[in-house]
mmCIF file of C-alpha atoms and ligand atoms in Angstrom:
data_model
loop_
_atom_site.group_PDB
_atom_site.id
_atom_site.type_symbol
_atom_site.label_atom_id
_atom_site.label_comp_id
_atom_site.label_asym_id
_atom_site.label_seq_id
_atom_site.Cartn_x
_atom_site.Cartn_y
_atom_site.Cartn_z
ATOM 1 C CA MET B 559 -90.888 -4.671 66.809
ATOM 2 C CA ASP B 560 -90.553 -6.331 70.242
ATOM 3 C CA THR B 561 -87.999 -5.234 72.825
ATOM 4 C CA PHE B 562 -84.814 -7.282 72.484
ATOM 5 C CA VAL B 563 -81.200 -7.558 73.652
ATOM 6 C CA HIS B 564 -78.402 -8.278 71.206
ATOM 7 C CA PRO B 565 -75.137 -8.853 73.130
ATOM 8 C CA GLY B 566 -72.737 -8.310 70.196
ATOM 9 C CA PHE B 567 -69.845 -10.437 69.068
ATOM 10 C CA PRO B 568 -66.583 -9.955 70.950
ATOM 11 C CA ALA B 569 -64.219 -12.027 68.751
ATOM 12 C CA ARG B 570 -62.116 -10.389 66.085
ATOM 13 C CA VAL B 571 -62.430 -12.325 62.806
ATOM 14 C CA VAL B 572 -60.013 -12.560 59.918
ATOM 15 C CA PHE B 573 -61.533 -14.431 56.952
ATOM 16 C CA GLY B 574 -60.105 -15.549 53.616
ATOM 17 C CA SER B 575 -57.615 -17.764 51.835
ATOM 18 C CA GLY B 576 -54.057 -17.867 53.217
ATOM 19 C CA THR B 577 -55.047 -15.846 56.287
ATOM 20 C CA ARG B 578 -52.850 -17.999 58.552
ATOM 21 C CA GLU B 579 -50.002 -15.772 57.348
ATOM 22 C CA ARG B 580 -51.599 -13.043 59.477
ATOM 23 C CA ILE B 581 -51.113 -14.860 62.800
ATOM 24 C CA PRO B 582 -47.948 -12.875 63.734
ATOM 25 C CA GLU B 583 -49.672 -9.497 63.352
ATOM 26 C CA GLU B 584 -52.722 -10.732 65.250
ATOM 27 C CA MET B 585 -50.447 -11.962 68.060
ATOM 28 C CA ALA B 586 -48.666 -8.617 68.110
ATOM 29 C CA ALA B 587 -52.004 -6.792 68.363
ATOM 30 C CA LEU B 588 -52.746 -8.881 71.462
ATOM 31 C CA GLY B 589 -49.316 -7.996 72.872
ATOM 32 C CA CYS B 590 -48.217 -11.647 72.635
ATOM 33 C CA GLY B 591 -44.927 -13.150 71.464
ATOM 34 C CA ARG B 592 -44.861 -16.750 72.797
ATOM 35 C CA VAL B 593 -47.610 -19.003 71.433
ATOM 36 C CA LEU B 594 -48.343 -22.616 72.321
ATOM 37 C CA VAL B 595 -49.909 -24.399 69.314
ATOM 38 C CA LEU B 596 -52.670 -26.934 70.125
ATOM 39 C CA SER B 597 -53.949 -29.767 67.920
ATOM 40 C CA THR B 598 -55.176 -33.353 67.950
ATOM 41 C CA PRO B 599 -52.657 -36.175 67.305
ATOM 42 C CA GLY B 600 -54.106 -36.416 63.772
ATOM 43 C CA LYS B 601 -53.192 -32.816 63.005
ATOM 44 C CA THR B 602 -49.568 -32.893 64.177
ATOM 45 C CA ALA B 603 -48.327 -32.117 60.654
ATOM 46 C CA ARG B 604 -50.558 -29.012 60.520
ATOM 47 C CA ALA B 605 -49.310 -27.940 63.963
ATOM 48 C CA SER B 606 -45.686 -28.329 62.766
ATOM 49 C CA GLU B 607 -46.383 -26.359 59.604
ATOM 50 C CA LEU B 608 -47.782 -23.508 61.672
ATOM 51 C CA SER B 609 -44.902 -23.652 64.131
ATOM 52 C CA ASP B 610 -42.493 -23.368 61.175
ATOM 53 C CA LEU B 611 -44.497 -20.438 59.809
ATOM 54 C CA LEU B 612 -44.334 -18.698 63.199
ATOM 55 C CA GLY B 613 -40.624 -19.336 63.832
ATOM 56 C CA ASP B 614 -39.518 -17.983 67.222
ATOM 57 C CA LEU B 615 -43.075 -16.882 68.043
ATOM 58 C CA ALA B 616 -44.049 -20.558 68.545
ATOM 59 C CA VAL B 617 -42.601 -21.875 71.805
ATOM 60 C CA GLY B 618 -44.089 -25.374 71.518
ATOM 61 C CA ALA B 619 -46.896 -27.619 70.322
ATOM 62 C CA PHE B 620 -49.245 -29.733 72.414
ATOM 63 C CA THR B 621 -50.847 -32.274 70.059
ATOM 64 C CA GLU B 622 -52.889 -34.427 72.464
ATOM 65 C CA ALA B 623 -56.350 -32.819 72.111
ATOM 66 C CA VAL B 624 -59.160 -35.419 72.121
ATOM 67 C CA PRO B 625 -62.984 -35.233 71.934
ATOM 68 C CA HIS B 626 -65.002 -34.098 74.983
ATOM 69 C CA THR B 627 -62.122 -32.124 76.570
ATOM 70 C CA PRO B 628 -61.033 -34.423 79.402
ATOM 71 C CA VAL B 629 -59.752 -32.412 82.388
ATOM 72 C CA ALA B 630 -56.673 -34.677 82.675
ATOM 73 C CA THR B 631 -55.550 -33.680 79.155
ATOM 74 C CA THR B 632 -56.186 -30.016 79.914
ATOM 75 C CA GLU B 633 -54.046 -30.208 83.047
ATOM 76 C CA ARG B 634 -51.117 -31.590 81.038
ATOM 77 C CA ALA B 635 -51.534 -28.799 78.481
ATOM 78 C CA VAL B 636 -51.699 -26.154 81.227
ATOM 79 C CA ALA B 637 -48.501 -27.484 82.838
ATOM 80 C CA PHE B 638 -46.798 -27.460 79.420
ATOM 81 C CA ALA B 639 -47.957 -23.887 78.706
ATOM 82 C CA ARG B 640 -46.657 -22.729 82.090
ATOM 83 C CA ALA B 641 -43.305 -24.516 81.672
ATOM 84 C CA LEU B 642 -42.839 -22.835 78.281
ATOM 85 C CA GLU B 643 -43.998 -19.448 79.623
ATOM 86 C CA ALA B 644 -46.465 -19.217 76.742
ATOM 87 C CA ASP B 645 -48.413 -15.947 76.651
ATOM 88 C CA CYS B 646 -51.200 -17.163 74.305
ATOM 89 C CA VAL B 647 -52.531 -20.361 72.725
ATOM 90 C CA LEU B 648 -53.354 -21.102 69.100
ATOM 91 C CA ALA B 649 -55.912 -23.892 68.581
ATOM 92 C CA VAL B 650 -55.821 -25.385 65.097
ATOM 93 C CA GLY B 651 -58.531 -27.936 64.355
ATOM 94 C CA GLY B 652 -62.197 -28.692 65.067
ATOM 95 C CA GLY B 653 -64.312 -28.540 68.191
ATOM 96 C CA SER B 654 -62.092 -30.974 70.092
ATOM 97 C CA THR B 655 -58.964 -28.809 69.809
ATOM 98 C CA ILE B 656 -60.887 -25.563 70.293
ATOM 99 C CA GLY B 657 -62.390 -27.049 73.479
ATOM 100 C CA LEU B 658 -58.880 -27.696 74.796
ATOM 101 C CA GLY B 659 -57.880 -24.104 74.011
ATOM 102 C CA LYS B 660 -60.877 -22.817 75.961
ATOM 103 C CA ALA B 661 -60.153 -25.095 78.908
ATOM 104 C CA VAL B 662 -56.511 -23.932 78.993
ATOM 105 C CA ALA B 663 -57.610 -20.289 78.756
ATOM 106 C CA LEU B 664 -60.017 -20.768 81.656
ATOM 107 C CA ARG B 665 -57.227 -22.029 83.917
ATOM 108 C CA THR B 666 -54.444 -19.698 82.807
ATOM 109 C CA GLY B 667 -56.144 -16.530 81.566
ATOM 110 C CA LEU B 668 -54.110 -16.825 78.340
ATOM 111 C CA PRO B 669 -55.735 -15.234 75.267
ATOM 112 C CA GLN B 670 -56.708 -17.655 72.511
ATOM 113 C CA LEU B 671 -56.333 -17.461 68.771
ATOM 114 C CA VAL B 672 -58.199 -20.097 66.754
ATOM 115 C CA LEU B 673 -57.795 -21.519 63.262
ATOM 116 C CA PRO B 674 -60.994 -23.577 62.771
ATOM 117 C CA MET B 675 -60.816 -26.605 60.471
ATOM 118 C CA THR B 676 -64.446 -27.824 60.691
ATOM 119 C CA TYR B 677 -67.873 -26.182 60.635
ATOM 120 C CA ALA B 678 -68.832 -26.942 64.284
ATOM 121 C CA GLY B 679 -68.673 -23.279 65.386
ATOM 122 C CA SER B 680 -67.170 -23.617 68.875
ATOM 123 C CA GLU B 681 -64.731 -20.759 68.116
ATOM 124 C CA MET B 682 -67.618 -18.276 68.278
ATOM 125 C CA THR B 683 -69.081 -19.352 71.599
ATOM 126 C CA PRO B 684 -68.531 -18.904 75.337
ATOM 127 C CA ILE B 685 -69.504 -22.587 75.778
ATOM 128 C CA LEU B 686 -67.114 -25.118 77.289
ATOM 129 C CA GLY B 687 -67.939 -28.808 77.686
ATOM 130 C CA GLU B 688 -65.482 -30.759 79.850
ATOM 131 C CA THR B 689 -65.307 -34.387 80.945
ATOM 132 C CA SER B 690 -64.115 -35.678 84.269
ATOM 133 C CA GLU B 691 -64.669 -39.147 85.738
ATOM 134 C CA GLY B 692 -66.970 -40.055 82.836
ATOM 135 C CA ARG B 693 -69.265 -37.030 83.276
ATOM 136 C CA LYS B 694 -69.515 -34.150 80.830
ATOM 137 C CA THR B 695 -70.448 -30.722 82.171
ATOM 138 C CA THR B 696 -71.221 -27.853 79.850
ATOM 139 C CA ARG B 697 -70.961 -24.247 80.983
ATOM 140 C CA ARG B 698 -71.306 -20.788 79.430
ATOM 141 C CA LEU B 699 -68.323 -18.728 80.591
ATOM 142 C CA PRO B 700 -67.590 -15.386 78.905
ATOM 143 C CA GLU B 701 -63.877 -15.752 79.710
ATOM 144 C CA VAL B 702 -63.465 -18.785 77.415
ATOM 145 C CA ARG B 703 -64.422 -16.927 74.249
ATOM 146 C CA PRO B 704 -61.476 -16.843 71.826
ATOM 147 C CA ARG B 705 -60.108 -13.347 71.196
ATOM 148 C CA VAL B 706 -59.135 -13.802 67.548
ATOM 149 C CA VAL B 707 -60.558 -16.263 65.021
ATOM 150 C CA ILE B 708 -58.656 -16.696 61.794
ATOM 151 C CA TYR B 709 -60.781 -18.489 59.212
ATOM 152 C CA ASP B 710 -58.354 -19.757 56.597
ATOM 153 C CA VAL B 711 -60.390 -21.448 53.882
ATOM 154 C CA ASP B 712 -57.284 -23.380 52.760
ATOM 155 C CA LEU B 713 -57.288 -25.375 55.999
ATOM 156 C CA THR B 714 -60.765 -26.729 55.272
ATOM 157 C CA LEU B 715 -59.915 -28.098 51.816
ATOM 158 C CA THR B 716 -58.758 -31.405 53.356
ATOM 159 C CA LEU B 717 -61.894 -31.927 55.451
ATOM 160 C CA PRO B 718 -63.240 -35.171 53.920
ATOM 161 C CA PRO B 719 -66.606 -34.788 52.091
ATOM 162 C CA ALA B 720 -68.438 -37.082 54.533
ATOM 163 C CA ILE B 721 -67.210 -35.102 57.578
ATOM 164 C CA SER B 722 -67.864 -31.816 55.736
ATOM 165 C CA ALA B 723 -71.500 -32.878 55.223
ATOM 166 C CA VAL B 724 -72.260 -33.773 58.837
ATOM 167 C CA SER B 725 -70.180 -30.919 60.238
ATOM 168 C CA GLY B 726 -72.112 -28.557 57.948
ATOM 169 C CA LEU B 727 -75.396 -29.999 59.220
ATOM 170 C CA ASN B 728 -74.133 -29.439 62.766
ATOM 171 C CA ALA B 729 -73.690 -25.763 61.835
ATOM 172 C CA LEU B 730 -77.111 -25.686 60.171
ATOM 173 C CA ALA B 731 -78.645 -26.909 63.454
ATOM 174 C CA HIS B 732 -77.241 -23.874 65.327
ATOM 175 C CA ALA B 733 -78.865 -21.515 62.821
ATOM 176 C CA VAL B 734 -82.176 -23.415 62.809
ATOM 177 C CA GLU B 735 -82.550 -23.410 66.591
ATOM 178 C CA ALA B 736 -81.553 -19.723 66.715
ATOM 179 C CA LEU B 737 -84.623 -18.927 64.615
ATOM 180 C CA TYR B 738 -86.962 -20.119 67.359
ATOM 181 C CA ALA B 739 -84.782 -19.350 70.400
ATOM 182 C CA GLN B 740 -86.542 -17.844 73.406
ATOM 183 C CA ASP B 741 -84.043 -14.950 73.433
ATOM 184 C CA ARG B 742 -83.845 -14.533 69.648
ATOM 185 C CA ASP B 743 -83.238 -11.067 68.300
ATOM 186 C CA PRO B 744 -83.629 -9.670 64.779
ATOM 187 C CA VAL B 745 -79.880 -9.449 64.094
ATOM 188 C CA THR B 746 -79.223 -13.062 65.110
ATOM 189 C CA SER B 747 -82.230 -14.204 63.067
ATOM 190 C CA LEU B 748 -80.809 -12.384 60.067
ATOM 191 C CA LEU B 749 -77.496 -14.174 60.581
ATOM 192 C CA ALA B 750 -79.314 -17.488 60.964
ATOM 193 C CA GLU B 751 -81.203 -17.131 57.715
ATOM 194 C CA THR B 752 -78.053 -16.107 55.859
ATOM 195 C CA ALA B 753 -76.173 -19.042 57.427
ATOM 196 C CA ILE B 754 -78.852 -21.478 56.228
ATOM 197 C CA SER B 755 -78.709 -19.943 52.776
ATOM 198 C CA ALA B 756 -74.890 -20.133 52.548
ATOM 199 C CA LEU B 757 -74.717 -23.684 53.916
ATOM 200 C CA GLY B 758 -77.690 -24.693 51.768
ATOM 201 C CA SER B 759 -76.000 -23.672 48.569
ATOM 202 C CA ALA B 760 -72.387 -24.559 49.487
ATOM 203 C CA LEU B 761 -72.599 -28.007 51.120
ATOM 204 C CA PRO B 762 -73.882 -29.906 48.047
ATOM 205 C CA GLU B 763 -71.122 -28.206 46.019
ATOM 206 C CA VAL B 764 -68.498 -29.135 48.630
ATOM 207 C CA ALA B 765 -69.545 -32.782 48.233
ATOM 208 C CA LEU B 766 -68.867 -32.538 44.493
ATOM 209 C CA ARG B 767 -65.759 -30.318 44.584
ATOM 210 C CA PRO B 768 -64.163 -30.567 48.042
ATOM 211 C CA ARG B 769 -61.004 -28.760 46.939
ATOM 212 C CA ASP B 770 -62.776 -25.791 45.378
ATOM 213 C CA THR B 771 -61.781 -22.747 47.440
ATOM 214 C CA ARG B 772 -64.824 -20.717 46.372
ATOM 215 C CA VAL B 773 -67.423 -23.213 47.590
ATOM 216 C CA ARG B 774 -65.367 -23.960 50.690
ATOM 217 C CA ALA B 775 -65.322 -20.220 51.468
ATOM 218 C CA GLU B 776 -69.107 -20.036 51.255
ATOM 219 C CA ALA B 777 -69.499 -23.089 53.513
ATOM 220 C CA LEU B 778 -67.064 -21.641 56.056
ATOM 221 C CA TYR B 779 -68.857 -18.291 55.918
ATOM 222 C CA GLY B 780 -72.147 -20.053 56.695
ATOM 223 C CA ALA B 781 -70.486 -21.972 59.525
ATOM 224 C CA TRP B 782 -69.102 -18.748 61.002
ATOM 225 C CA LEU B 783 -72.541 -17.110 60.999
ATOM 226 C CA ALA B 784 -74.096 -20.264 62.468
ATOM 227 C CA GLY B 785 -71.401 -20.274 65.176
ATOM 228 C CA MET B 786 -72.369 -16.693 66.036
ATOM 229 C CA CYS B 787 -75.982 -17.856 66.426
ATOM 230 C CA LEU B 788 -74.854 -20.620 68.805
ATOM 231 C CA GLY B 789 -72.755 -18.180 70.776
ATOM 232 C CA THR B 790 -75.492 -15.572 71.070
ATOM 233 C CA VAL B 791 -78.868 -17.154 71.778
ATOM 234 C CA GLY B 792 -80.033 -20.199 73.731
ATOM 235 C CA MET B 793 -80.409 -23.548 72.001
ATOM 236 C CA ALA B 794 -83.448 -25.786 72.501
ATOM 237 C CA LEU B 795 -84.666 -29.389 72.207
ATOM 238 C CA HIS B 796 -82.380 -30.355 69.330
ATOM 239 C CA HIS B 797 -79.171 -29.438 71.151
ATOM 240 C CA LYS B 798 -80.478 -30.966 74.378
ATOM 241 C CA ILE B 799 -81.077 -34.323 72.678
ATOM 242 C CA CYS B 800 -77.657 -34.231 70.983
ATOM 243 C CA HIS B 801 -75.929 -33.503 74.303
ATOM 244 C CA VAL B 802 -77.821 -36.331 75.990
ATOM 245 C CA LEU B 803 -76.972 -38.845 73.259
ATOM 246 C CA GLY B 804 -73.314 -37.773 73.105
ATOM 247 C CA GLY B 805 -72.945 -38.061 76.863
ATOM 248 C CA ALA B 806 -74.935 -41.247 77.480
ATOM 249 C CA PHE B 807 -73.999 -43.307 74.410
ATOM 250 C CA ASP B 808 -70.874 -41.588 73.129
ATOM 251 C CA LEU B 809 -72.532 -41.069 69.739
ATOM 252 C CA PRO B 810 -70.495 -39.058 67.211
ATOM 253 C CA HIS B 811 -71.244 -35.347 67.606
ATOM 254 C CA ALA B 812 -71.861 -34.056 64.087
ATOM 255 C CA GLU B 813 -73.577 -37.235 62.803
ATOM 256 C CA THR B 814 -76.029 -37.131 65.726
ATOM 257 C CA HIS B 815 -76.939 -33.544 64.798
ATOM 258 C CA ALA B 816 -77.417 -34.608 61.192
ATOM 259 C CA VAL B 817 -79.878 -37.405 62.053
ATOM 260 C CA LEU B 818 -81.960 -35.482 64.585
ATOM 261 C CA LEU B 819 -82.462 -32.040 63.078
ATOM 262 C CA PRO B 820 -85.410 -32.886 60.749
ATOM 263 C CA HIS B 821 -87.166 -34.765 63.577
ATOM 264 C CA VAL B 822 -86.891 -31.925 66.061
ATOM 265 C CA VAL B 823 -87.935 -29.336 63.480
ATOM 266 C CA ALA B 824 -90.973 -31.467 62.599
ATOM 267 C CA TYR B 825 -91.881 -31.658 66.290
ATOM 268 C CA ASN B 826 -91.390 -27.944 66.894
ATOM 269 C CA ALA B 827 -93.048 -26.785 63.656
ATOM 270 C CA PRO B 828 -96.539 -26.166 65.124
ATOM 271 C CA ALA B 829 -94.979 -23.758 67.652
ATOM 272 C CA ALA B 830 -92.374 -22.148 65.408
ATOM 273 C CA GLU B 831 -94.143 -20.912 62.303
ATOM 274 C CA GLN B 832 -91.864 -17.968 61.562
ATOM 275 C CA ALA B 833 -88.765 -20.158 61.888
ATOM 276 C CA THR B 834 -90.112 -22.904 59.637
ATOM 277 C CA ALA B 835 -91.244 -20.326 57.091
ATOM 278 C CA ALA B 836 -87.705 -18.908 57.029
ATOM 279 C CA ILE B 837 -86.238 -22.389 56.496
ATOM 280 C CA THR B 838 -88.512 -23.215 53.566
ATOM 281 C CA ARG B 839 -87.971 -19.751 52.124
ATOM 282 C CA VAL B 840 -84.269 -20.594 51.906
ATOM 283 C CA LEU B 841 -84.210 -24.346 51.312
ATOM 284 C CA GLY B 842 -87.525 -24.765 49.466
ATOM 285 C CA GLY B 843 -89.589 -27.933 49.965
ATOM 286 C CA PRO B 844 -93.160 -28.550 51.155
ATOM 287 C CA ASP B 845 -92.272 -27.956 54.829
ATOM 288 C CA ALA B 846 -89.137 -27.265 56.879
ATOM 289 C CA ALA B 847 -88.636 -30.785 58.261
ATOM 290 C CA THR B 848 -88.997 -32.402 54.833
ATOM 291 C CA ALA B 849 -86.660 -29.800 53.320
ATOM 292 C CA LEU B 850 -84.029 -30.541 55.987
ATOM 293 C CA ARG B 851 -84.393 -34.294 55.587
ATOM 294 C CA GLU B 852 -84.095 -34.092 51.802
ATOM 295 C CA PHE B 853 -81.096 -31.790 52.147
ATOM 296 C CA ALA B 854 -79.345 -34.221 54.536
ATOM 297 C CA ASP B 855 -80.151 -37.136 52.204
ATOM 298 C CA ARG B 856 -78.679 -35.218 49.293
ATOM 299 C CA LEU B 857 -75.446 -34.852 51.266
ATOM 300 C CA GLY B 858 -75.413 -38.579 52.019
ATOM 301 C CA ALA B 859 -75.717 -37.981 55.777
ATOM 302 C CA PRO B 860 -76.753 -40.849 58.064
ATOM 303 C CA ARG B 861 -80.507 -41.167 58.727
ATOM 304 C CA ALA B 862 -80.782 -43.386 61.780
ATOM 305 C CA LEU B 863 -79.407 -43.291 65.320
ATOM 306 C CA ARG B 864 -79.111 -47.074 65.236
ATOM 307 C CA ASP B 865 -76.540 -46.710 62.451
ATOM 308 C CA LEU B 866 -74.472 -44.488 64.785
ATOM 309 C CA GLY B 867 -74.318 -47.222 67.431
ATOM 310 C CA MET B 868 -77.216 -46.278 69.685
ATOM 311 C CA PRO B 869 -78.806 -49.355 71.313
ATOM 312 C CA GLU B 870 -82.626 -49.596 70.991
ATOM 313 C CA GLU B 871 -82.886 -50.150 74.775
ATOM 314 C CA GLY B 872 -81.277 -46.707 75.176
ATOM 315 C CA ILE B 873 -84.363 -44.876 73.851
ATOM 316 C CA ASP B 874 -86.192 -44.900 77.207
ATOM 317 C CA GLN B 875 -83.108 -43.777 79.125
ATOM 318 C CA ALA B 876 -82.502 -41.002 76.609
ATOM 319 C CA ALA B 877 -86.125 -39.813 76.858
ATOM 320 C CA ASP B 878 -85.754 -39.585 80.665
ATOM 321 C CA LEU B 879 -82.578 -37.541 80.324
ATOM 322 C CA VAL B 880 -84.057 -35.215 77.686
ATOM 323 C CA VAL B 881 -86.906 -34.101 79.945
ATOM 324 C CA ARG B 882 -84.690 -33.881 83.029
ATOM 325 C CA GLN B 883 -83.263 -30.349 83.297
ATOM 326 C CA ALA B 884 -84.801 -29.649 79.882
ATOM 327 C CA TYR B 885 -83.720 -26.650 77.844
ATOM 328 C CA TRP B 886 -86.423 -24.110 77.011
ATOM 329 C CA ASN B 887 -88.249 -25.238 73.838
ATOM 330 C CA PRO B 888 -90.953 -23.510 71.789
ATOM 331 C CA ARG B 889 -93.221 -26.557 72.136
ATOM 332 C CA PRO B 890 -93.559 -28.369 75.486
ATOM 333 C CA VAL B 891 -91.892 -31.793 75.576
ATOM 334 C CA ASP B 892 -92.910 -34.640 77.876
ATOM 335 C CA ARG B 893 -91.232 -37.991 78.248
ATOM 336 C CA GLU B 894 -93.588 -39.796 75.864
ATOM 337 C CA ALA B 895 -93.155 -37.183 73.118
ATOM 338 C CA ALA B 896 -89.364 -37.386 73.518
ATOM 339 C CA ARG B 897 -89.526 -41.191 73.415
ATOM 340 C CA ARG B 898 -91.588 -41.240 70.216
ATOM 341 C CA LEU B 899 -89.355 -38.663 68.519
ATOM 342 C CA LEU B 900 -86.256 -40.658 69.509
ATOM 343 C CA SER B 901 -87.828 -43.929 68.317
ATOM 344 C CA ARG B 902 -88.456 -42.475 64.880
ATOM 345 C CA ALA B 903 -84.921 -41.056 64.706
ATOM 346 C CA TRP B 904 -83.462 -44.338 65.959
ATOM 347 C CA ALA B 905 -85.157 -46.284 63.170
ATOM 348 C CA GLY B 906 -84.474 -43.667 60.481
ATOM 349 C CA GLU B 907 -88.151 -43.050 59.777
ATOM 350 C CA ALA B 908 -89.509 -39.864 58.186
ATOM 351 C CA PRO B 909 -89.834 -36.864 60.546
ATOM 352 C CA ARG B 910 -93.394 -36.189 61.772
ATOM 353 C CA SER B 911 -94.964 -33.216 63.496
ATOM 354 C CA ASP B 912 -98.029 -35.024 64.840
ATOM 355 C CA ILE B 913 -96.258 -36.420 67.913
ATOM 356 C CA GLU B 914 -98.347 -35.024 70.786
ATOM 357 C CA PRO B 915 -96.624 -33.533 73.839
HETATM 358 P P1 NAD P 1674 -63.423 -32.767 65.842
HETATM 359 O O1 NAD P 1674 -62.681 -31.580 66.258
HETATM 360 O O2 NAD P 1674 -63.336 -33.970 66.739
HETATM 361 O O3 NAD P 1674 -62.973 -33.162 64.348
HETATM 362 C C1 NAD P 1674 -63.669 -34.200 63.645
HETATM 363 C C2 NAD P 1674 -62.711 -35.014 62.824
HETATM 364 O O4 NAD P 1674 -62.351 -34.295 61.666
HETATM 365 C C3 NAD P 1674 -61.406 -35.401 63.496
HETATM 366 O O5 NAD P 1674 -61.124 -36.735 63.155
HETATM 367 C C4 NAD P 1674 -60.420 -34.427 62.887
HETATM 368 O O6 NAD P 1674 -59.093 -34.950 62.885
HETATM 369 C C5 NAD P 1674 -60.949 -34.278 61.490
HETATM 370 N N1 NAD P 1674 -60.638 -33.017 60.874
HETATM 371 C C6 NAD P 1674 -60.959 -31.819 61.381
HETATM 372 N N2 NAD P 1674 -60.612 -30.844 60.521
HETATM 373 C C7 NAD P 1674 -60.072 -31.453 59.455
HETATM 374 C C8 NAD P 1674 -59.552 -30.975 58.215
HETATM 375 N N3 NAD P 1674 -59.640 -29.679 57.876
HETATM 376 N N4 NAD P 1674 -59.049 -31.862 57.345
HETATM 377 C C9 NAD P 1674 -59.084 -33.187 57.635
HETATM 378 N N5 NAD P 1674 -59.591 -33.711 58.781
HETATM 379 C C10 NAD P 1674 -60.078 -32.838 59.666
HETATM 380 O O7 NAD P 1674 -64.991 -32.523 65.635
HETATM 381 P P2 NAD P 1674 -65.928 -31.253 65.521
HETATM 382 O O8 NAD P 1674 -67.172 -31.793 64.923
HETATM 383 O O9 NAD P 1674 -65.256 -30.092 64.887
HETATM 384 O O10 NAD P 1674 -66.180 -30.867 67.021
HETATM 385 C C11 NAD P 1674 -66.894 -31.724 67.889
HETATM 386 C C12 NAD P 1674 -66.595 -31.408 69.330
HETATM 387 O O11 NAD P 1674 -66.696 -30.005 69.535
HETATM 388 C C13 NAD P 1674 -67.565 -32.060 70.292
HETATM 389 O O12 NAD P 1674 -66.880 -32.471 71.454
HETATM 390 C C14 NAD P 1674 -68.545 -30.950 70.586
HETATM 391 O O13 NAD P 1674 -69.169 -31.114 71.831
HETATM 392 C C15 NAD P 1674 -67.643 -29.741 70.548
HETATM 393 N N6 NAD P 1674 -68.358 -28.513 70.176
HETATM 394 C C16 NAD P 1674 -68.364 -27.505 71.084
HETATM 395 C C17 NAD P 1674 -68.998 -26.328 70.793
HETATM 396 C C18 NAD P 1674 -68.976 -25.213 71.794
HETATM 397 O O14 NAD P 1674 -69.507 -24.145 71.518
HETATM 398 N N7 NAD P 1674 -68.363 -25.413 72.930
HETATM 399 C C19 NAD P 1674 -69.626 -26.138 69.547
HETATM 400 C C20 NAD P 1674 -69.606 -27.180 68.633
HETATM 401 C C21 NAD P 1674 -68.947 -28.365 68.947
#
């Protein structure tokens, strides 16, 4: 076995159904007694329900979280937290709300508790993406890792099937890229394979029975493990392309992941044999890219970047951005290879591994 480093997982995790009832004891364990609840405007009712549950422990709710964590929103939340003398924050929602919690924690040092409602996995990472003056910067900062993550399966029952599918594929992408990460380690690879297995069996069931707690628990379990992969090892070409497309064309986050994953896996396959073998071991299929494409099709996920609003003229610009400050990738990527991969994904064609770098 090769030499490796496995950094461990600093967050405390409480997992199950009804686990939101445990927030008071988790706050007490942190030495906290004044929580500011964070959510998006769409989740105000959930934020109120939690505030009611917490009684005097909740000193207020800030319900203005939006995608891409704009610094101006964060500054309003920080001022609100200070005015209320909050001693911790509780983010309830998906990656947008969790991003706000991290940004507030960075500026105030307040510990964060998180109740995730999607499968995006941000709660398990030290990654913070923030937007200011139209530019998104993404950093890895150990101090933004949430301290306590409370996975309450009940909160995911309302996630609509279409969002569940693409959010689940977003999680799957973390696990897939972990399998061929430059700094992969055996423990993270084990988590990745288990995540793919859990998501692989649960997501089609979620589509059929979105309010079934058992299948939702398995999907959330897979998402947790995939989030640990994202938070532990470096991501490669797939995440780079998704960040470029989100930033340059404002494409929807999870849907973009869903379209691109089979294409990037097809491209990387010749240089990632162990990873692709693990994927087919779990998902079946003639090869990893085909298995991923068929899986996404089964979930009814979008196939083409053009259907997500990407202009065809944007392909060249995106290819330039992908190779500029590229992430490490198991197979070298030049501008032409990136352009051809993006063209196929734009048109919704089948993934192919014979694109030459
Ligand atoms: P999101 O938080 O924007 O939520 C997506 C949509 O689903 C929203 O409309 C939301 O209201 C709705 N929703 C969420 N949970 C719901 C529920 N249980 N029931 C009903 N509706 C629900 O999207 P996301 O995909 O969770 O996160 C995407 C954002 O997170 C992006 O900005 C991305 O960059 C960021 N992200 C960051 C990291 C990281 O490690 N920093 C990781 C993954 C994603």
